[in-house]
GROMACS .gro file of C-alpha atoms in nm:
model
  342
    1UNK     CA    1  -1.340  -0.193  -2.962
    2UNK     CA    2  -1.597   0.088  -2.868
    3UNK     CA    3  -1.666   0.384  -3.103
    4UNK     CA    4  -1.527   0.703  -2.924
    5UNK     CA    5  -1.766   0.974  -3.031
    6UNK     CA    6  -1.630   1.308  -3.133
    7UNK     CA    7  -1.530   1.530  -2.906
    8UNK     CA    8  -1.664   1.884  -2.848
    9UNK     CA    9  -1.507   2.144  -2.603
   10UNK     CA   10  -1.730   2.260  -2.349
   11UNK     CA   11  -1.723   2.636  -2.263
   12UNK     CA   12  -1.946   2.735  -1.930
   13UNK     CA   13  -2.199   3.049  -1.986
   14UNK     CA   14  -2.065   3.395  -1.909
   15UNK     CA   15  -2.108   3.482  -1.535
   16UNK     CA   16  -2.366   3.716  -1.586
   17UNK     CA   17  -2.562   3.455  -1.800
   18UNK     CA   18  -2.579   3.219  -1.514
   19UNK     CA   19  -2.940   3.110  -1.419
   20UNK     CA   20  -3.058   3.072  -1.044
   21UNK     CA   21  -3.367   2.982  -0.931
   22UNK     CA   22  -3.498   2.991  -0.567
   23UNK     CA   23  -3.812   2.937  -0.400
   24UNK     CA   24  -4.076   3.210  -0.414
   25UNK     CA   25  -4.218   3.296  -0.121
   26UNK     CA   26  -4.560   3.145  -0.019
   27UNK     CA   27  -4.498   2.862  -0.308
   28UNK     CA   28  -4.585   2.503  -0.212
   29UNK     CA   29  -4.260   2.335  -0.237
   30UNK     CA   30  -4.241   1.904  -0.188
   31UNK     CA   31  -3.965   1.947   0.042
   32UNK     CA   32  -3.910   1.539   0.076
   33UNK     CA   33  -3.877   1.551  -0.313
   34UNK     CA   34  -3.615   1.815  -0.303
   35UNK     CA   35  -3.446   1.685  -0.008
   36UNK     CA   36  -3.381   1.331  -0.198
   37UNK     CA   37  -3.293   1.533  -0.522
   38UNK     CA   38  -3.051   1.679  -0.337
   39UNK     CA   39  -2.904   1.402  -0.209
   40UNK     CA   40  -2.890   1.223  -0.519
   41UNK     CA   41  -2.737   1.501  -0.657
   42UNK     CA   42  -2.446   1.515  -0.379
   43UNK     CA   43  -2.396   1.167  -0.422
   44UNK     CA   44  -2.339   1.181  -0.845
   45UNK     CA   45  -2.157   1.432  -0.773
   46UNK     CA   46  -1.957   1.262  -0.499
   47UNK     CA   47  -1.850   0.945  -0.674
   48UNK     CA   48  -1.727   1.113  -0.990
   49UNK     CA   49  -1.550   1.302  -0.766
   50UNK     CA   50  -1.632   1.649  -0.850
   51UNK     CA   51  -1.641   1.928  -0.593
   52UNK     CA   52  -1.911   2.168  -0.610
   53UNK     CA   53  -1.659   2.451  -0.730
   54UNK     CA   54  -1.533   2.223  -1.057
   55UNK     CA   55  -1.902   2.148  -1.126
   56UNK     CA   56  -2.008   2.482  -1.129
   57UNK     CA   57  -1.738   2.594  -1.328
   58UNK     CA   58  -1.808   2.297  -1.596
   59UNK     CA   59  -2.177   2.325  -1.603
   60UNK     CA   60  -2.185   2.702  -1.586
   61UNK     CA   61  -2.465   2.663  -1.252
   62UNK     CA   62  -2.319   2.908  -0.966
   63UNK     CA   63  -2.166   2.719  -0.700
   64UNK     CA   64  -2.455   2.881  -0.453
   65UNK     CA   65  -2.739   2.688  -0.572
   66UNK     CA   66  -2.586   2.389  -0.640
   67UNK     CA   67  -2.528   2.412  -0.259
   68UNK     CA   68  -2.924   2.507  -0.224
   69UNK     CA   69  -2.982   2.218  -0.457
   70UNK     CA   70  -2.817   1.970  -0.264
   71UNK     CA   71  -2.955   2.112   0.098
   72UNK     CA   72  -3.294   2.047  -0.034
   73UNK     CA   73  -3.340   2.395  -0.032
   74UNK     CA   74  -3.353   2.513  -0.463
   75UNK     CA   75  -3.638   2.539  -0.637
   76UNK     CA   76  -3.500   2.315  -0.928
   77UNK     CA   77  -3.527   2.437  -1.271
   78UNK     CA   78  -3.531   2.153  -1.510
   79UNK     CA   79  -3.290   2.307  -1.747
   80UNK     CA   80  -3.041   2.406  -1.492
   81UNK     CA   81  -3.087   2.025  -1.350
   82UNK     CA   82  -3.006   1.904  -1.720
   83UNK     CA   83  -2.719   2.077  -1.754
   84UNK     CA   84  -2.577   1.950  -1.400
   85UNK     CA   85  -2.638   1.567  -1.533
   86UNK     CA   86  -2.486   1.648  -1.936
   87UNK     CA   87  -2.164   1.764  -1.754
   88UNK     CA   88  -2.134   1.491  -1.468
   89UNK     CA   89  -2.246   1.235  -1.774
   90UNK     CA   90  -2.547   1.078  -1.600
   91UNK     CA   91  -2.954   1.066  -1.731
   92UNK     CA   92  -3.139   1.361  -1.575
   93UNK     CA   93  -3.372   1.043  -1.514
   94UNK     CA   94  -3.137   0.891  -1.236
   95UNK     CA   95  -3.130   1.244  -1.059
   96UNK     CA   96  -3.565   1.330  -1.067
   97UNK     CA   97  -3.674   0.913  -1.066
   98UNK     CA   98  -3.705   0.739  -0.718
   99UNK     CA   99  -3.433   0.423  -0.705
  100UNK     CA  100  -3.668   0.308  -0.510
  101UNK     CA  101  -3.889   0.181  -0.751
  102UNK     CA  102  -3.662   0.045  -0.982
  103UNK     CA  103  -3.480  -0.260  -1.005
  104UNK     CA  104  -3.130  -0.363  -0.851
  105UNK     CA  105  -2.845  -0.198  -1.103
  106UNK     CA  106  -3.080  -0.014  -1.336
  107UNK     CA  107  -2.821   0.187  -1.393
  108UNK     CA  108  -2.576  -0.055  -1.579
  109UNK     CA  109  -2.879  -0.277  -1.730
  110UNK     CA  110  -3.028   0.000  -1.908
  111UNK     CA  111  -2.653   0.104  -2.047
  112UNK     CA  112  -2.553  -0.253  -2.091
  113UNK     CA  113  -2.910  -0.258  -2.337
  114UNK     CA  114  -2.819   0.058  -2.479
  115UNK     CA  115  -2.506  -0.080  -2.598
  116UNK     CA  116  -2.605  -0.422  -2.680
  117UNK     CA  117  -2.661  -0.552  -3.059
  118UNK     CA  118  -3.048  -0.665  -3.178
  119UNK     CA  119  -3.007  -1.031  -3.158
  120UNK     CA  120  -2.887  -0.991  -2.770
  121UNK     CA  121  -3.186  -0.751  -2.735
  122UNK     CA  122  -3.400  -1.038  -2.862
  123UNK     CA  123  -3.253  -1.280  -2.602
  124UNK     CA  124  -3.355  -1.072  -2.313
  125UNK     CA  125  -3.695  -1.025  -2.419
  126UNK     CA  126  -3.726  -1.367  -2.478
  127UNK     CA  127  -3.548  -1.415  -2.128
  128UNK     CA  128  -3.825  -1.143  -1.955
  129UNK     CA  129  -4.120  -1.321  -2.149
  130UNK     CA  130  -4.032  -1.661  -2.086
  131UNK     CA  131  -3.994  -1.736  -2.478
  132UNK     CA  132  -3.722  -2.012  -2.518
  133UNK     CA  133  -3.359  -1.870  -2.666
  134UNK     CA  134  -3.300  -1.915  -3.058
  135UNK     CA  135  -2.920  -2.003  -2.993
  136UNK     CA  136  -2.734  -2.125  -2.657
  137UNK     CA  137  -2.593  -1.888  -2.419
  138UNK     CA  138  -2.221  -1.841  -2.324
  139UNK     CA  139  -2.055  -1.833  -1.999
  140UNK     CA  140  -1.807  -1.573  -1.997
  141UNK     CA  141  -1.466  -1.649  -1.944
  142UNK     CA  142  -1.281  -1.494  -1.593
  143UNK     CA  143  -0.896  -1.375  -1.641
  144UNK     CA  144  -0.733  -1.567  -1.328
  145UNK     CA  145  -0.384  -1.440  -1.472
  146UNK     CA  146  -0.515  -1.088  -1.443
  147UNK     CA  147  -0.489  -0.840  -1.125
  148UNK     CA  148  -0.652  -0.527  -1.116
  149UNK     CA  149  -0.600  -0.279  -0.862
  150UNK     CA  150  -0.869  -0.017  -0.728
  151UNK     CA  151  -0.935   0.261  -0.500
  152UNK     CA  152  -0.882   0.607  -0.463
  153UNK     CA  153  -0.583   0.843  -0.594
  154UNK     CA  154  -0.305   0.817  -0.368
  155UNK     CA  155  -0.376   0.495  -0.242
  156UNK     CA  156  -0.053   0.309  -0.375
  157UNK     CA  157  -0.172   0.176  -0.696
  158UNK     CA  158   0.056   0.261  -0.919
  159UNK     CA  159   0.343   0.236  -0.737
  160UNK     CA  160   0.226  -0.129  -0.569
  161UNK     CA  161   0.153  -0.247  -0.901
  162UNK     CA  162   0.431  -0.156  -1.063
  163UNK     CA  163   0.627  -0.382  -0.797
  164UNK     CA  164   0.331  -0.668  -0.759
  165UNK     CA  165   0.384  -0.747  -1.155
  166UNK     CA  166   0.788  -0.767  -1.119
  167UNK     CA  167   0.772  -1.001  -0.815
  168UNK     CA  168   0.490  -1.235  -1.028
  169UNK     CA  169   0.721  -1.151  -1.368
  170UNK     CA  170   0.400  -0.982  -1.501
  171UNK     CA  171   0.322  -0.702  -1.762
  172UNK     CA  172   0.230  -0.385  -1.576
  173UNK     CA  173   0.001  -0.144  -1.687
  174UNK     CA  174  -0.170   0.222  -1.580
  175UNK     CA  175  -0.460   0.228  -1.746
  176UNK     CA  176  -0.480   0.659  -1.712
  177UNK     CA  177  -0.156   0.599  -1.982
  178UNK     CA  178  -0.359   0.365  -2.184
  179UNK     CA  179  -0.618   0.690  -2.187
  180UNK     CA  180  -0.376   0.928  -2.252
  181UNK     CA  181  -0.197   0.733  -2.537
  182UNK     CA  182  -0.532   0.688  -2.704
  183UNK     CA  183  -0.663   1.069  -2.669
  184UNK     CA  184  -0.332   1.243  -2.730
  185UNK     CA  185  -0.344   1.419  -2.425
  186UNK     CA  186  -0.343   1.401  -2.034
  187UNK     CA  187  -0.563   1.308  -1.810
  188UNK     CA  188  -0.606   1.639  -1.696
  189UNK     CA  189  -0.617   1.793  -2.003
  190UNK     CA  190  -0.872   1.583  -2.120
  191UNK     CA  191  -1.088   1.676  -1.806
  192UNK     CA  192  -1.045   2.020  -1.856
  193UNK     CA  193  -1.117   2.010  -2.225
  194UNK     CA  194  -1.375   1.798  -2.277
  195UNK     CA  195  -1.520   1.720  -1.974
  196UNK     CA  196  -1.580   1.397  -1.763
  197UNK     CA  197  -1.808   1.236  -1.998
  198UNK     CA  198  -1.541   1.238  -2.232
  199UNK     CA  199  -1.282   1.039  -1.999
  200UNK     CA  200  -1.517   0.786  -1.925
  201UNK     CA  201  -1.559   0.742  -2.312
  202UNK     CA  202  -1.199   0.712  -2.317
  203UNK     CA  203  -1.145   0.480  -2.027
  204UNK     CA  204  -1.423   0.247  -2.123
  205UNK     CA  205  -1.233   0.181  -2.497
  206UNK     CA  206  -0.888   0.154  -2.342
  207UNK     CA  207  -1.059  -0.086  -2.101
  208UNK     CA  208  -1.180  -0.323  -2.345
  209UNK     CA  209  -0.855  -0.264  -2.620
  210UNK     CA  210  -0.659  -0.384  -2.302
  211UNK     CA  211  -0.824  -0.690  -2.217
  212UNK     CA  212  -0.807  -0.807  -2.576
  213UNK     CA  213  -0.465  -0.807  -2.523
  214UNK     CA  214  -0.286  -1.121  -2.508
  215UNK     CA  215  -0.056  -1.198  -2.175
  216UNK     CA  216  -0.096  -1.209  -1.785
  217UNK     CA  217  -0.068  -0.845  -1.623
  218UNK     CA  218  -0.116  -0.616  -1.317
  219UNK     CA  219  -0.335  -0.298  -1.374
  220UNK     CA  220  -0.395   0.031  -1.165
  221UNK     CA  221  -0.693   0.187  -1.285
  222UNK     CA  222  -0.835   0.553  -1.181
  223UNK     CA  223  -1.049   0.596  -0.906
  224UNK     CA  224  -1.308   0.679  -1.047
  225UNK     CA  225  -1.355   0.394  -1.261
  226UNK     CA  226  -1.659   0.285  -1.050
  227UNK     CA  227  -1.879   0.551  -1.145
  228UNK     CA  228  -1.952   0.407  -1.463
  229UNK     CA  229  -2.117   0.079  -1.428
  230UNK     CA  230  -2.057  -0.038  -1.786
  231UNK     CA  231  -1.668  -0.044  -1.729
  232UNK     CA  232  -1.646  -0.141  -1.389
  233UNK     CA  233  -1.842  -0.443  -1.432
  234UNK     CA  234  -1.600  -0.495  -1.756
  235UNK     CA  235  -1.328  -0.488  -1.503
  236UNK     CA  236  -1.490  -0.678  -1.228
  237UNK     CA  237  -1.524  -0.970  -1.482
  238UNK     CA  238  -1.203  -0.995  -1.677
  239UNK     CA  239  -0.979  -0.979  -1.355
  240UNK     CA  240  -0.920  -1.044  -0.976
  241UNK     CA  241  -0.969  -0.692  -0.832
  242UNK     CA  242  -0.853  -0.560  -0.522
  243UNK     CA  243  -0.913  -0.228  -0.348
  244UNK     CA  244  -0.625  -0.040  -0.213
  245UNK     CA  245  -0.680   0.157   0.103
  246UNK     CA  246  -0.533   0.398   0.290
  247UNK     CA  247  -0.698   0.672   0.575
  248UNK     CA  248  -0.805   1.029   0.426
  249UNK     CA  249  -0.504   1.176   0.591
  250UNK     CA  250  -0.263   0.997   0.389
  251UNK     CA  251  -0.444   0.956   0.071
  252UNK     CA  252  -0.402   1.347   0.084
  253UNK     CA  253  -0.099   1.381   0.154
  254UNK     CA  254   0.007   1.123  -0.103
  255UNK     CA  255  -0.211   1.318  -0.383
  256UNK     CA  256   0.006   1.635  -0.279
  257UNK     CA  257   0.295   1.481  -0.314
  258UNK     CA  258   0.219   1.368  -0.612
  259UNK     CA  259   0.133   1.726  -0.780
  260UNK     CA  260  -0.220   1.574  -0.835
  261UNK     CA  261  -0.485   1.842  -0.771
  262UNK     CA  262  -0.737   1.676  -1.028
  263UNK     CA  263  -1.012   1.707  -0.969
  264UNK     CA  264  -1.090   1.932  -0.696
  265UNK     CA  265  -0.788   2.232  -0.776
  266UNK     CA  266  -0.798   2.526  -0.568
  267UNK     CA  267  -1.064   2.420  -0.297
  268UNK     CA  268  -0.974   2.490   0.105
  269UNK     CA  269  -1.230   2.217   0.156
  270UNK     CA  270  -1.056   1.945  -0.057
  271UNK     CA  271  -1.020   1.738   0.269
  272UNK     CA  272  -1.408   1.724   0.310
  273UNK     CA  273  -1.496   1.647  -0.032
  274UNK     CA  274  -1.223   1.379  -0.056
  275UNK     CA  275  -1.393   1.212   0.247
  276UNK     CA  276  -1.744   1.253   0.069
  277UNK     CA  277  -1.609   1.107  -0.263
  278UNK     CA  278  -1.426   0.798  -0.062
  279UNK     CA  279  -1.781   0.743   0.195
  280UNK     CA  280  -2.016   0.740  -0.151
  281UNK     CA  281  -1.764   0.451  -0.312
  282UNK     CA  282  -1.697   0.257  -0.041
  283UNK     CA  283  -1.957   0.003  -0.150
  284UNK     CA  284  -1.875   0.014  -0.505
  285UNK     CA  285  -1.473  -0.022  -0.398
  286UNK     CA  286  -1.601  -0.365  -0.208
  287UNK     CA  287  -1.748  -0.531  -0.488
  288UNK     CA  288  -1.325  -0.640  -0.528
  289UNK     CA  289  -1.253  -0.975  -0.396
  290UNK     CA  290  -1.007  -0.830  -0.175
  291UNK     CA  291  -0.899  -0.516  -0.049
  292UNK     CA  292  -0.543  -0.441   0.137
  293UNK     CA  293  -0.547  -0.159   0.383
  294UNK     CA  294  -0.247   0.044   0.315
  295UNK     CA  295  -0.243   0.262   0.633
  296UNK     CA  296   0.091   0.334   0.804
  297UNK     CA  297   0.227   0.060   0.621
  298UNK     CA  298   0.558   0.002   0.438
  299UNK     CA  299   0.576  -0.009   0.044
  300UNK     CA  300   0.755  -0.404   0.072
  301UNK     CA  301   0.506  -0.514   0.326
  302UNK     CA  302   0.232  -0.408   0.105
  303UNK     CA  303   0.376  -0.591  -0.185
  304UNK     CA  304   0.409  -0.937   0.020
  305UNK     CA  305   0.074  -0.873   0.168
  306UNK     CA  306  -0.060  -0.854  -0.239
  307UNK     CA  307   0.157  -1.171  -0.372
  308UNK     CA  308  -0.040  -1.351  -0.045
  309UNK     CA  309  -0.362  -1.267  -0.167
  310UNK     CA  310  -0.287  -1.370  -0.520
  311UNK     CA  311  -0.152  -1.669  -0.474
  312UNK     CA  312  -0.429  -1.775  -0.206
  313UNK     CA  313  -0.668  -1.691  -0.458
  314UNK     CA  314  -0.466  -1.943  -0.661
  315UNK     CA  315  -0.464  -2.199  -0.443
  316UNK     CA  316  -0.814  -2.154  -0.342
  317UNK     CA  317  -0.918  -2.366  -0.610
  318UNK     CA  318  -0.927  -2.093  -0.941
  319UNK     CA  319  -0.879  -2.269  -1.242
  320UNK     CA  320  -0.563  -2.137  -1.421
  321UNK     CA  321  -0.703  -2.134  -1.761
  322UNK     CA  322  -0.534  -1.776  -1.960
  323UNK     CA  323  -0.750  -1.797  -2.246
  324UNK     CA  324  -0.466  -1.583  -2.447
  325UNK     CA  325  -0.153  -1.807  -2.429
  326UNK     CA  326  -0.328  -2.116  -2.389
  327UNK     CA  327  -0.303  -2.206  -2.761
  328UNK     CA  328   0.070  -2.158  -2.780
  329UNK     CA  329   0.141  -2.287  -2.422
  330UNK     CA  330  -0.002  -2.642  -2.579
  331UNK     CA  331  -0.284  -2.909  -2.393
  332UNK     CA  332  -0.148  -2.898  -2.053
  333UNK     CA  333  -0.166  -2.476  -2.054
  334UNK     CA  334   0.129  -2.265  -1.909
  335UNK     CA  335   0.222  -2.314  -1.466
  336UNK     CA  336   0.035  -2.029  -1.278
  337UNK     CA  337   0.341  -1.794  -1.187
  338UNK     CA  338   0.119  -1.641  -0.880
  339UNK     CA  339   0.088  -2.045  -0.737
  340UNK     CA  340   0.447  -2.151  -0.850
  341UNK     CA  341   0.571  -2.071  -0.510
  342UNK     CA  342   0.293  -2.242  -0.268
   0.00000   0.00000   0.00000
């Protein structure tokens, strides 16, 4: 399971030791630079969901140039840009570098490397250089007993899941509890503590504790899940995903019914951002293999139209192999409980 690192409380600056920086007047500034900054910064911020009032409050950068910043408009101090990235937990390097120059999902190669031990290191240089592998590769293994459902808060995860896994006689699981079992404290506490880095530490080990668990299961995982490309591809992998969606209206009104504020408390423009945050993951959100639109919809029509998709997928031709009760199931493997009713 994956080393949490210790935690440290973050504390923002005092208000009066807040740095700005603006353009000077008559200063040459690369306004197509700053204008894709900008936009790279609106778009971190966007899919981890952070308004620009919670990340100036986190980072300690007023709220007023981080709005320059993302116009194109700030003359960017490096230090101010640094702390932006620490508290939003990506490289300053995927905020100043062009994407365009680098190669599809940089992002989660480089972190998948970081991560990796030396003798996988050595198989992807010998991969890149063409040097023949010391040992065989293995083909990962895909959880067909496994559901996972994504999307945005107030979407119907929990609360679709929760009924999904008793019609298929599945274990259910939310994997925010999983989080908040393992830290000893909310979800929103731990946001508020420690910061989003911090979560994502958290979610990525109750992740992969979870899938070493033994069983079929349904599981609702936070919205945000897709802004770290380590875990989502984890989750992408080890089970069928599909997105949950609903209109902007009624995700909001669902959140706000819910008491769920995290993580854009107290702003009048929480409407606007939650469109922003649900526009910059629509393409991560369709990497599922299916996605139910929730819209208007009734909570028992939702579940039929899941147990349809499941046990399509089933019948589509997905081997039922659950690598975790095979052994005591015995050579012909347990029946596929999503296909039992075709």
């Amino acid at each position: 399971m994956s080393r949490i690192r210790p935690l440290q409380r973050r504390s923002a600056p005092p208000q009066d030791q807040r740095q700005d920086s603006f353009p000077v007047a008559g200063e040459a500034v690369p306004d197509r630079f700053l204008s894709e900054l900008g936009a790279r910064v609106r778009t971190m911020r966007a899919v981890r969901g952070m308004s620009r009032k919670v990340l100036a409050q986190t980072s300690g950068v007023s709220e007023r140039y981080i709005a320059q910043l993302e116009s194109g408009q700030g003359n960017v101090s490096i230090m101010l840009l640094r702390r932006l990235a620490e508290v939003a937990g990506v490289q300053l390097e995927d905020l100043v570098a062009d994407p365009a120059g680098r190669p599809k999902d940089w992002v989660l190669i480089r972190e998948l490397l970081m991560q990796a031990p030396p003798v996988v290191i050595d198989d992807v240089k010998a991969l890149l250089t063409g040097r023949p592998l010391d040992r065989p590769t293995q083909t990962a293994n895909i959880q067909v007993d496994r559901v996972a459902l994504i999307g945005l808060r107030g979407a119907g995860k929990s609360t679709l899941g929760r009924l999904l896994a008793e019609q298929l006689g599945w274990r259910f699981v939310e994997l925010n509890r999983e989080i908040e079992r393992d830290a000893g404290f909310s979800v929103s506490e731990v946001f508020s503590l420690y910061g989003q880095d911090a979560y994502r530490r958290f979610e990525q080990a109750a992740l992969a504790r979870i899938v070493a668990e033994p069983g079929p299961m349904v599981l609702a995982v936070g919205g945000g899940i897709v802004s770290d490309p380590v875990t989502f591809e984890r989750l992408l992998a080890e089970y069928f995903c599909i997105w949950i969606k609903a209109s902007p209206t009624e995700h909001m009104e669902r959140v706000r019914a819910q008491g769920d504020v995290r993580p854009m408390a107290d702003d009048s423009s929480a409407m606007s951002e939650l469109v922003t945050i649900l526009k910059s993951r629509e393409a991560l959100y369709a990497r599922a293999r299916a996605s139910l639109d929730t819209s208007g919809a009734r909570v028992g029509d939702s579940v039929q139209a899941l147990l349809r998709m499941v046990r399509n997928y089933c019948t589509a031709g997905c081997p039922y192999v659950a690598r975790n009760r095979i052994a005591a199931a015995g050579a012909n493997g347990p029946v596929c409980e999503a296909a039992a009713e075709r």
